[in-house]
Amino acid sequence: MSEATTGPNGGDDDEIVTVNFKVTQSFLDEIDSTWQGRGFNSRSEFIRYTLRDATEFPTFDRDELIALLQAEEDIREGRTMSADEARKQFGTESDE
């Protein structure tokens, strides 16, 4: 599936080393079903891809995660407004 490389910045000229880590059997089963379901060629390819993605494109810092959780709570508690209300409140009326 992926064309993931193993070297820094996508290059293949760096030495490949083996890294060992421990996980529970149930987590390993989840990893295996995930990589197979997403079309990766191997568990190693999937783990390299996932780690590289997390390193190169970190998605959330703590403040962003807190804001996301607060927004989710606001939605559950009904503390929301329509798009029209938001446009009026924040002065982003469009001339459609």
PDB file of C-alpha atoms in Angstrom:
ATOM      1  CA  MET A   1       0.000   0.000   0.000  1.00  0.00           C
ATOM      2  CA  SER A   2       2.453   2.629   1.096  1.00  0.00           C
ATOM      3  CA  GLU A   3       5.686   3.664  -0.454  1.00  0.00           C
ATOM      4  CA  ALA A   4       7.134   4.401   2.976  1.00  0.00           C
ATOM      5  CA  THR A   5      10.890   4.656   3.157  1.00  0.00           C
ATOM      6  CA  THR A   6      13.027   4.004   6.171  1.00  0.00           C
ATOM      7  CA  GLY A   7      15.608   6.775   6.032  1.00  0.00           C
ATOM      8  CA  PRO A   8      15.310  10.368   7.242  1.00  0.00           C
ATOM      9  CA  ASN A   9      13.456  12.757   4.965  1.00  0.00           C
ATOM     10  CA  GLY A  10      12.330   9.875   2.780  1.00  0.00           C
ATOM     11  CA  GLY A  11      15.827   8.701   1.845  1.00  0.00           C
ATOM     12  CA  ASP A  12      16.896   5.075   1.860  1.00  0.00           C
ATOM     13  CA  ASP A  13      20.595   5.740   2.483  1.00  0.00           C
ATOM     14  CA  ASP A  14      20.477   5.428   6.283  1.00  0.00           C
ATOM     15  CA  GLU A  15      21.338   2.165   8.040  1.00  0.00           C
ATOM     16  CA  ILE A  16      18.316   0.113   9.082  1.00  0.00           C
ATOM     17  CA  VAL A  17      18.333  -0.954  12.729  1.00  0.00           C
ATOM     18  CA  THR A  18      16.030  -3.280  14.613  1.00  0.00           C
ATOM     19  CA  VAL A  19      13.987  -1.881  17.492  1.00  0.00           C
ATOM     20  CA  ASN A  20      12.164  -4.116  19.962  1.00  0.00           C
ATOM     21  CA  PHE A  21       9.292  -3.061  22.196  1.00  0.00           C
ATOM     22  CA  LYS A  22       6.664  -4.798  24.261  1.00  0.00           C
ATOM     23  CA  VAL A  23       2.886  -4.619  23.815  1.00  0.00           C
ATOM     24  CA  THR A  24       0.038  -6.700  25.145  1.00  0.00           C
ATOM     25  CA  GLN A  25      -1.253  -9.528  22.975  1.00  0.00           C
ATOM     26  CA  SER A  26      -4.618  -7.775  22.606  1.00  0.00           C
ATOM     27  CA  PHE A  27      -2.922  -4.591  21.361  1.00  0.00           C
ATOM     28  CA  LEU A  28      -0.802  -6.614  18.941  1.00  0.00           C
ATOM     29  CA  ASP A  29      -3.987  -8.226  17.637  1.00  0.00           C
ATOM     30  CA  GLU A  30      -5.427  -4.723  17.030  1.00  0.00           C
ATOM     31  CA  ILE A  31      -2.250  -3.644  15.247  1.00  0.00           C
ATOM     32  CA  ASP A  32      -2.349  -6.745  13.047  1.00  0.00           C
ATOM     33  CA  SER A  33      -5.984  -6.313  12.066  1.00  0.00           C
ATOM     34  CA  THR A  34      -5.355  -2.624  11.358  1.00  0.00           C
ATOM     35  CA  TRP A  35      -2.360  -3.055   9.059  1.00  0.00           C
ATOM     36  CA  GLN A  36      -3.997  -5.915   7.208  1.00  0.00           C
ATOM     37  CA  GLY A  37      -7.264  -4.018   6.858  1.00  0.00           C
ATOM     38  CA  ARG A  38      -5.502  -0.947   5.492  1.00  0.00           C
ATOM     39  CA  GLY A  39      -3.536  -2.857   2.887  1.00  0.00           C
ATOM     40  CA  PHE A  40      -0.007  -2.598   4.262  1.00  0.00           C
ATOM     41  CA  ASN A  41       2.434  -5.316   3.237  1.00  0.00           C
ATOM     42  CA  SER A  42       3.630  -6.061   6.770  1.00  0.00           C
ATOM     43  CA  ARG A  43       3.361  -5.147  10.431  1.00  0.00           C
ATOM     44  CA  SER A  44       6.789  -3.476  10.250  1.00  0.00           C
ATOM     45  CA  GLU A  45       5.779  -1.339   7.282  1.00  0.00           C
ATOM     46  CA  PHE A  46       2.652  -0.198   9.135  1.00  0.00           C
ATOM     47  CA  ILE A  47       4.558   0.632  12.332  1.00  0.00           C
ATOM     48  CA  ARG A  48       7.253   2.561  10.416  1.00  0.00           C
ATOM     49  CA  TYR A  49       4.583   4.488   8.509  1.00  0.00           C
ATOM     50  CA  THR A  50       2.647   5.284  11.698  1.00  0.00           C
ATOM     51  CA  LEU A  51       5.715   6.402  13.646  1.00  0.00           C
ATOM     52  CA  ARG A  52       6.995   8.503  10.744  1.00  0.00           C
ATOM     53  CA  ASP A  53       3.595  10.132  10.357  1.00  0.00           C
ATOM     54  CA  ALA A  54       3.400  10.891  14.094  1.00  0.00           C
ATOM     55  CA  THR A  55       6.912  12.352  14.033  1.00  0.00           C
ATOM     56  CA  GLU A  56       6.571  14.447  10.890  1.00  0.00           C
ATOM     57  CA  PHE A  57       2.972  15.567  11.357  1.00  0.00           C
ATOM     58  CA  PRO A  58       2.089  15.725  15.054  1.00  0.00           C
ATOM     59  CA  THR A  59      -1.607  16.475  15.145  1.00  0.00           C
ATOM     60  CA  PHE A  60      -2.519  17.729  18.576  1.00  0.00           C
ATOM     61  CA  ASP A  61      -0.731  19.465  21.341  1.00  0.00           C
ATOM     62  CA  ARG A  62      -2.271  19.464  24.821  1.00  0.00           C
ATOM     63  CA  ASP A  63      -4.092  22.817  24.383  1.00  0.00           C
ATOM     64  CA  GLU A  64      -5.657  21.713  21.082  1.00  0.00           C
ATOM     65  CA  LEU A  65      -6.826  18.466  22.650  1.00  0.00           C
ATOM     66  CA  ILE A  66      -8.391  20.334  25.587  1.00  0.00           C
ATOM     67  CA  ALA A  67     -10.176  22.703  23.170  1.00  0.00           C
ATOM     68  CA  LEU A  68     -11.445  19.735  21.151  1.00  0.00           C
ATOM     69  CA  LEU A  69     -12.761  18.013  24.278  1.00  0.00           C
ATOM     70  CA  GLN A  70     -14.441  21.258  25.405  1.00  0.00           C
ATOM     71  CA  ALA A  71     -16.104  21.635  22.003  1.00  0.00           C
ATOM     72  CA  GLU A  72     -17.374  18.057  22.219  1.00  0.00           C
ATOM     73  CA  GLU A  73     -18.827  18.784  25.662  1.00  0.00           C
ATOM     74  CA  ASP A  74     -20.458  21.979  24.341  1.00  0.00           C
ATOM     75  CA  ILE A  75     -22.117  19.975  21.564  1.00  0.00           C
ATOM     76  CA  ARG A  76     -23.412  17.350  24.006  1.00  0.00           C
ATOM     77  CA  GLU A  77     -24.747  20.061  26.328  1.00  0.00           C
ATOM     78  CA  GLY A  78     -26.440  21.935  23.479  1.00  0.00           C
ATOM     79  CA  ARG A  79     -24.187  24.993  23.806  1.00  0.00           C
ATOM     80  CA  THR A  80     -23.980  25.547  20.070  1.00  0.00           C
ATOM     81  CA  MET A  81     -25.265  28.017  17.492  1.00  0.00           C
ATOM     82  CA  SER A  82     -26.247  27.818  13.875  1.00  0.00           C
ATOM     83  CA  ALA A  83     -23.897  28.876  11.103  1.00  0.00           C
ATOM     84  CA  ASP A  84     -26.084  31.943  10.462  1.00  0.00           C
ATOM     85  CA  GLU A  85     -25.891  32.951  14.139  1.00  0.00           C
ATOM     86  CA  ALA A  86     -22.118  32.530  14.101  1.00  0.00           C
ATOM     87  CA  ARG A  87     -21.762  34.653  10.953  1.00  0.00           C
ATOM     88  CA  LYS A  88     -23.817  37.443  12.547  1.00  0.00           C
ATOM     89  CA  GLN A  89     -21.966  37.253  15.871  1.00  0.00           C
ATOM     90  CA  PHE A  90     -18.506  37.276  14.312  1.00  0.00           C
ATOM     91  CA  GLY A  91     -19.299  39.641  11.444  1.00  0.00           C
ATOM     92  CA  THR A  92     -18.612  37.241   8.631  1.00  0.00           C
ATOM     93  CA  GLU A  93     -21.819  37.753   6.690  1.00  0.00           C
ATOM     94  CA  SER A  94     -21.378  36.723   3.079  1.00  0.00           C
ATOM     95  CA  ASP A  95     -22.840  38.471   0.037  1.00  0.00           C
ATOM     96  CA  GLU A  96     -24.191  35.277  -1.513  1.00  0.00           C
TER      97      GLU A  96
END
